[in-house]
């Protein structure tokens, strides 16, 4: 082989080697950029997911605290010796009843949860049974619930009740006398009518009150209290 051929062959081999090095250098930054490009969205995605998860957890905690808020507490009502709160409400038959209608007389107010339910029916029948005895003791009797007038009149007719029934759908009288408050049933708390009875004296003041009434024998106990007043 001549010297010229050897030089040419050497240059060709050297050039091929240099091209390979340049290609390798070109690939390396390209791969690095590609890897960097792939990692960046992944990092952003993870941060976005973390933020979203944190926001969702905070929202759930806030909603949970709102849901767990206890219902508002009702008024406790007048205590014995205090002046009885005034009222003006419709009664069965369409008339309007006020506290002033009974000025100078003794008055029994029995608050019951709902017309024509077992306990309320027994209580209303017991007061009806003793209506004559209450009249003899100079005492009037009124039954109060949040039922509309039609329900009260149906209740009266079905059981032949002999005491006036007042409709307090807006709970104004119920709240004023402390017969509206927190109750619980099947593990749930809610606001409703508390079975309550109030005896008002001739002076217009509360003489006696019964809270969380047990129906059996209650009307007889109230009658005795009215007689002794």
C-alpha atoms as a printed R data frame, in Angstrom:
    type eleno elety resid chain resno        x      y      z
1   ATOM     1    CA   UNK     A     1    0.000  0.000  0.000
2   ATOM     2    CA   UNK     A     2    1.311  3.454 -0.928
3   ATOM     3    CA   UNK     A     3    1.804  6.261  1.555
4   ATOM     4    CA   UNK     A     4   -1.052  8.250 -0.006
5   ATOM     5    CA   UNK     A     5   -3.477  5.340  0.389
6   ATOM     6    CA   UNK     A     6   -2.476  4.886  4.018
7   ATOM     7    CA   UNK     A     7   -3.021  8.585  4.784
8   ATOM     8    CA   UNK     A     8   -6.404  8.556  3.092
9   ATOM     9    CA   UNK     A     9   -7.494  5.436  4.969
10  ATOM    10    CA   UNK     A    10   -6.321  6.972  8.260
11  ATOM    11    CA   UNK     A    11   -8.293 10.166  7.629
12  ATOM    12    CA   UNK     A    12  -11.421  8.235  6.764
13  ATOM    13    CA   UNK     A    13  -11.195  6.143  9.925
14  ATOM    14    CA   UNK     A    14  -10.511  9.222 12.028
15  ATOM    15    CA   UNK     A    15  -13.412 11.109 10.478
16  ATOM    16    CA   UNK     A    16  -15.782  8.209 11.168
17  ATOM    17    CA   UNK     A    17  -14.702  8.131 14.815
18  ATOM    18    CA   UNK     A    18  -15.175 11.872 15.177
19  ATOM    19    CA   UNK     A    19  -18.689 11.659 13.680
20  ATOM    20    CA   UNK     A    20  -19.628  8.977 16.170
21  ATOM    21    CA   UNK     A    21  -18.431 11.163 19.055
22  ATOM    22    CA   UNK     A    22  -20.433 14.119 17.765
23  ATOM    23    CA   UNK     A    23  -23.546 11.956 17.408
24  ATOM    24    CA   UNK     A    24  -23.129 10.657 20.963
25  ATOM    25    CA   UNK     A    25  -22.746 14.205 22.280
26  ATOM    26    CA   UNK     A    26  -25.868 15.285 20.408
27  ATOM    27    CA   UNK     A    27  -27.916 12.383 21.784
28  ATOM    28    CA   UNK     A    28  -26.903 12.980 25.396
29  ATOM    29    CA   UNK     A    29  -28.375 16.512 25.749
30  ATOM    30    CA   UNK     A    30  -31.428 15.429 23.763
31  ATOM    31    CA   UNK     A    31  -32.079 12.508 26.134
32  ATOM    32    CA   UNK     A    32  -31.445 14.733 29.144
33  ATOM    33    CA   UNK     A    33  -33.947 17.293 27.835
34  ATOM    34    CA   UNK     A    34  -36.463 14.555 27.122
35  ATOM    35    CA   UNK     A    35  -36.086 13.120 30.613
36  ATOM    36    CA   UNK     A    36  -36.365 16.609 32.101
37  ATOM    37    CA   UNK     A    37  -39.471 17.298 30.028
38  ATOM    38    CA   UNK     A    38  -41.061 14.055 31.253
39  ATOM    39    CA   UNK     A    39  -40.204 14.703 34.899
40  ATOM    40    CA   UNK     A    40  -41.513 18.270 34.993
41  ATOM    41    CA   UNK     A    41  -45.174 17.514 34.223
42  ATOM    42    CA   UNK     A    42  -45.053 14.607 36.634
43  ATOM    43    CA   UNK     A    43  -43.831 16.923 39.394
44  ATOM    44    CA   UNK     A    44  -46.531 19.487 38.596
45  ATOM    45    CA   UNK     A    45  -49.190 16.815 38.444
46  ATOM    46    CA   UNK     A    46  -48.208 15.480 41.860
47  ATOM    47    CA   UNK     A    47  -48.299 18.972 43.354
48  ATOM    48    CA   UNK     A    48  -51.682 19.657 41.781
49  ATOM    49    CA   UNK     A    49  -53.094 16.380 43.104
50  ATOM    50    CA   UNK     A    50  -51.702 17.097 46.580
51  ATOM    51    CA   UNK     A    51  -53.254 20.574 46.571
52  ATOM    52    CA   UNK     A    52  -56.575 19.229 45.307
53  ATOM    53    CA   UNK     A    53  -56.576 16.516 47.972
54  ATOM    54    CA   UNK     A    54  -55.767 19.052 50.678
55  ATOM    55    CA   UNK     A    55  -58.548 21.384 49.475
56  ATOM    56    CA   UNK     A    56  -61.046 18.503 49.346
57  ATOM    57    CA   UNK     A    57  -60.143 17.383 52.887
58  ATOM    58    CA   UNK     A    58  -60.541 20.936 54.198
59  ATOM    59    CA   UNK     A    59  -63.926 21.266 52.484
60  ATOM    60    CA   UNK     A    60  -65.128 17.960 53.920
61  ATOM    61    CA   UNK     A    61  -63.966 18.994 57.397
62  ATOM    62    CA   UNK     A    62  -65.782 22.340 57.060
63  ATOM    63    CA   UNK     A    63  -68.963 20.681 55.816
64  ATOM    64    CA   UNK     A    64  -68.744 18.133 58.622
65  ATOM    65    CA   UNK     A    65  -68.465 20.872 61.252
66  ATOM    66    CA   UNK     A    66  -71.489 22.643 59.751
67  ATOM    67    CA   UNK     A    67  -73.524 19.461 59.766
68  ATOM    68    CA   UNK     A    68  -72.566 18.699 63.358
69  ATOM    69    CA   UNK     A    69  -73.803 22.075 64.602
70  ATOM    70    CA   UNK     A    70  -76.404 21.474 67.314
71  ATOM    71    CA   UNK     A    71  -79.907 22.856 66.837
72  ATOM    72    CA   UNK     A    72  -80.729 26.166 68.475
73  ATOM    73    CA   UNK     A    73  -81.906 25.920 72.061
74  ATOM    74    CA   UNK     A    74  -85.461 27.035 72.879
75  ATOM    75    CA   UNK     A    75  -86.627 29.305 75.684
76  ATOM    76    CA   UNK     A    76  -87.106 27.701 79.092
77  ATOM    77    CA   UNK     A    77  -90.471 29.375 79.705
78  ATOM    78    CA   UNK     A    78  -91.771 31.226 82.789
79  ATOM    79    CA   UNK     A    79  -91.053 29.872 86.255
80  ATOM    80    CA   UNK     A    80  -93.567 29.678 89.079
81  ATOM    81    CA   UNK     A    81  -94.495 33.105 90.338
82  ATOM    82    CA   UNK     A    82  -93.817 34.886 87.063
83  ATOM    83    CA   UNK     A    83  -96.503 36.549 85.001
84  ATOM    84    CA   UNK     A    84  -97.937 34.210 82.358
85  ATOM    85    CA   UNK     A    85  -97.058 35.246 78.771
86  ATOM    86    CA   UNK     A    86  -99.976 36.729 76.830
87  ATOM    87    CA   UNK     A    87 -101.281 34.916 73.751
88  ATOM    88    CA   UNK     A    88 -103.873 35.354 71.014
89  ATOM    89    CA   UNK     A    89 -104.481 32.302 68.818
90  ATOM    90    CA   UNK     A    90 -107.267 30.525 66.907
91  ATOM    91    CA   UNK     A    91 -109.129 27.589 68.445
92  ATOM    92    CA   UNK     A    92 -111.316 24.824 67.055
93  ATOM    93    CA   UNK     A    93 -114.584 26.201 65.767
94  ATOM    94    CA   UNK     A    94 -112.934 29.335 64.358
95  ATOM    95    CA   UNK     A    95 -112.927 31.580 67.439
96  ATOM    96    CA   UNK     A    96 -109.874 33.400 68.812
97  ATOM    97    CA   UNK     A    97 -108.640 32.797 72.362
98  ATOM    98    CA   UNK     A    98 -106.550 35.191 74.468
99  ATOM    99    CA   UNK     A    99 -105.117 35.065 77.978
100 ATOM   100    CA   UNK     A   100 -107.223 38.115 78.877
101 ATOM   101    CA   UNK     A   101 -110.381 36.025 78.300
102 ATOM   102    CA   UNK     A   102 -109.559 34.176 81.544
103 ATOM   103    CA   UNK     A   103 -108.635 37.135 83.739
104 ATOM   104    CA   UNK     A   104 -109.510 36.474 87.395
105 ATOM   105    CA   UNK     A   105 -109.877 32.718 86.795
106 ATOM   106    CA   UNK     A   106 -107.600 29.748 87.121
107 ATOM   107    CA   UNK     A   107 -106.431 28.328 83.798
108 ATOM   108    CA   UNK     A   108 -104.771 25.058 82.783
109 ATOM   109    CA   UNK     A   109 -102.752 24.944 79.565
110 ATOM   110    CA   UNK     A   110 -101.697 21.479 78.436
111 ATOM   111    CA   UNK     A   111  -99.295 21.389 75.497
112 ATOM   112    CA   UNK     A   112  -99.243 18.138 73.506
113 ATOM   113    CA   UNK     A   113  -96.987 17.091 70.596
114 ATOM   114    CA   UNK     A   114  -99.519 16.001 67.971
115 ATOM   115    CA   UNK     A   115 -103.249 15.521 67.595
116 ATOM   116    CA   UNK     A   116 -104.634 11.981 67.418
117 ATOM   117    CA   UNK     A   117 -101.452 10.207 68.479
118 ATOM   118    CA   UNK     A   118 -101.765  7.627 71.300
119 ATOM   119    CA   UNK     A   119 -100.327  9.608 74.232
120 ATOM   120    CA   UNK     A   120 -101.935 12.897 73.199
121 ATOM   121    CA   UNK     A   121 -105.299 11.209 72.707
122 ATOM   122    CA   UNK     A   122 -105.219  9.681 76.205
123 ATOM   123    CA   UNK     A   123 -104.235 13.001 77.740
124 ATOM   124    CA   UNK     A   124 -106.997 14.965 75.959
125 ATOM   125    CA   UNK     A   125 -109.596 12.317 76.898
126 ATOM   126    CA   UNK     A   126 -108.496 12.473 80.549
127 ATOM   127    CA   UNK     A   127 -108.902 16.269 80.686
128 ATOM   128    CA   UNK     A   128 -112.300 15.916 78.978
129 ATOM   129    CA   UNK     A   129 -113.341 13.302 81.541
130 ATOM   130    CA   UNK     A   130 -112.494 15.739 84.335
131 ATOM   131    CA   UNK     A   131 -113.913 18.865 82.628
132 ATOM   132    CA   UNK     A   132 -116.835 19.102 85.074
133 ATOM   133    CA   UNK     A   133 -114.521 18.790 88.076
134 ATOM   134    CA   UNK     A   134 -112.239 21.523 86.726
135 ATOM   135    CA   UNK     A   135 -115.258 23.808 86.187
136 ATOM   136    CA   UNK     A   136 -116.348 23.161 89.783
137 ATOM   137    CA   UNK     A   137 -112.846 24.176 90.896
138 ATOM   138    CA   UNK     A   138 -113.167 27.457 88.973
139 ATOM   139    CA   UNK     A   139 -110.592 26.363 86.430
140 ATOM   140    CA   UNK     A   140 -110.698 26.490 82.621
141 ATOM   141    CA   UNK     A   141 -108.702 24.042 80.486
142 ATOM   142    CA   UNK     A   142 -107.107 24.604 77.064
143 ATOM   143    CA   UNK     A   143 -105.159 22.147 74.907
144 ATOM   144    CA   UNK     A   144 -102.412 23.502 72.618
145 ATOM   145    CA   UNK     A   145 -100.371 21.989 69.772
146 ATOM   146    CA   UNK     A   146  -98.889 23.087 66.446
147 ATOM   147    CA   UNK     A   147 -101.544 21.222 64.443
148 ATOM   148    CA   UNK     A   148 -103.669 23.269 62.002
149 ATOM   149    CA   UNK     A   149 -107.308 23.955 62.912
150 ATOM   150    CA   UNK     A   150 -108.668 21.259 60.591
151 ATOM   151    CA   UNK     A   151 -106.540 18.620 62.332
152 ATOM   152    CA   UNK     A   152 -107.634 19.913 65.760
153 ATOM   153    CA   UNK     A   153 -111.310 19.772 64.800
154 ATOM   154    CA   UNK     A   154 -110.958 16.279 63.366
155 ATOM   155    CA   UNK     A   155 -109.217 15.234 66.592
156 ATOM   156    CA   UNK     A   156 -112.023 16.784 68.688
157 ATOM   157    CA   UNK     A   157 -114.817 15.134 66.680
158 ATOM   158    CA   UNK     A   158 -113.206 11.708 66.513
159 ATOM   159    CA   UNK     A   159 -112.728 11.412 70.304
160 ATOM   160    CA   UNK     A   160 -115.622 13.676 71.419
161 ATOM   161    CA   UNK     A   161 -113.276 16.005 73.276
162 ATOM   162    CA   UNK     A   162 -114.830 18.627 75.544
163 ATOM   163    CA   UNK     A   163 -111.905 21.050 75.957
164 ATOM   164    CA   UNK     A   164 -111.017 23.882 73.548
165 ATOM   165    CA   UNK     A   165 -108.036 23.092 71.281
166 ATOM   166    CA   UNK     A   166 -105.690 25.893 70.222
167 ATOM   167    CA   UNK     A   167 -103.634 25.902 67.017
168 ATOM   168    CA   UNK     A   168 -100.133 27.410 67.350
169 ATOM   169    CA   UNK     A   169  -98.574 26.664 63.968
170 ATOM   170    CA   UNK     A   170  -95.900 29.371 64.337
171 ATOM   171    CA   UNK     A   171  -94.817 28.055 67.786
172 ATOM   172    CA   UNK     A   172  -95.176 31.512 69.363
173 ATOM   173    CA   UNK     A   173  -97.103 30.394 72.440
174 ATOM   174    CA   UNK     A   174  -95.218 27.099 72.600
175 ATOM   175    CA   UNK     A   175  -91.886 28.915 72.807
176 ATOM   176    CA   UNK     A   176  -93.159 31.529 75.256
177 ATOM   177    CA   UNK     A   177  -94.231 28.799 77.689
178 ATOM   178    CA   UNK     A   178  -91.113 26.645 77.230
179 ATOM   179    CA   UNK     A   179  -93.038 23.858 75.487
180 ATOM   180    CA   UNK     A   180  -90.829 23.957 72.395
181 ATOM   181    CA   UNK     A   181  -87.339 22.511 72.676
182 ATOM   182    CA   UNK     A   182  -84.779 19.888 71.750
183 ATOM   183    CA   UNK     A   183  -85.943 16.282 71.542
184 ATOM   184    CA   UNK     A   184  -84.294 13.055 70.417
185 ATOM   185    CA   UNK     A   185  -85.579  9.978 68.644
186 ATOM   186    CA   UNK     A   186  -83.719  7.035 67.096
187 ATOM   187    CA   UNK     A   187  -80.406  8.756 67.844
188 ATOM   188    CA   UNK     A   188  -81.335 12.030 66.109
189 ATOM   189    CA   UNK     A   189  -81.887 15.408 67.794
190 ATOM   190    CA   UNK     A   190  -84.501 17.870 66.612
191 ATOM   191    CA   UNK     A   191  -86.756 20.666 67.852
192 ATOM   192    CA   UNK     A   192  -90.349 19.805 68.713
193 ATOM   193    CA   UNK     A   193  -93.153 20.120 71.244
194 ATOM   194    CA   UNK     A   194  -92.308 19.060 74.784
195 ATOM   195    CA   UNK     A   195  -95.300 17.668 76.645
196 ATOM   196    CA   UNK     A   196  -95.850 20.418 79.215
197 ATOM   197    CA   UNK     A   197  -98.683 21.654 81.465
198 ATOM   198    CA   UNK     A   198  -98.948 25.067 83.103
199 ATOM   199    CA   UNK     A   199 -101.424 26.101 85.806
200 ATOM   200    CA   UNK     A   200 -102.106 29.856 85.937
201 ATOM   201    CA   UNK     A   201 -103.645 31.421 89.037
202 ATOM   202    CA   UNK     A   202 -106.400 34.072 89.182
203 ATOM   203    CA   UNK     A   203 -103.667 36.729 89.482
204 ATOM   204    CA   UNK     A   204 -102.341 35.850 86.016
205 ATOM   205    CA   UNK     A   205  -99.125 34.327 87.352
206 ATOM   206    CA   UNK     A   206  -97.781 30.813 86.878
207 ATOM   207    CA   UNK     A   207  -98.762 28.806 89.954
208 ATOM   208    CA   UNK     A   208  -97.413 25.420 88.867
209 ATOM   209    CA   UNK     A   209  -95.733 23.834 85.852
210 ATOM   210    CA   UNK     A   210  -95.043 20.260 84.774
211 ATOM   211    CA   UNK     A   211  -92.277 19.412 82.298
212 ATOM   212    CA   UNK     A   212  -91.772 16.148 80.388
213 ATOM   213    CA   UNK     A   213  -95.228 15.021 81.437
214 ATOM   214    CA   UNK     A   214  -96.161 11.361 81.825
215 ATOM   215    CA   UNK     A   215  -99.755 10.984 80.640
216 ATOM   216    CA   UNK     A   216 -101.044  8.349 83.067
217 ATOM   217    CA   UNK     A   217 -102.668 10.065 86.075
218 ATOM   218    CA   UNK     A   218 -101.469 13.515 84.999
219 ATOM   219    CA   UNK     A   219 -104.893 15.171 84.552
220 ATOM   220    CA   UNK     A   220 -105.935 14.017 88.049
221 ATOM   221    CA   UNK     A   221 -102.733 15.512 89.531
222 ATOM   222    CA   UNK     A   222 -103.373 18.851 87.804
223 ATOM   223    CA   UNK     A   223 -106.957 18.884 89.106
224 ATOM   224    CA   UNK     A   224 -105.753 18.425 92.668
225 ATOM   225    CA   UNK     A   225 -103.278 21.279 92.223
226 ATOM   226    CA   UNK     A   226 -106.048 23.527 90.865
227 ATOM   227    CA   UNK     A   227 -108.333 22.686 93.792
228 ATOM   228    CA   UNK     A   228 -105.620 23.548 96.288
229 ATOM   229    CA   UNK     A   229 -104.865 26.904 94.676
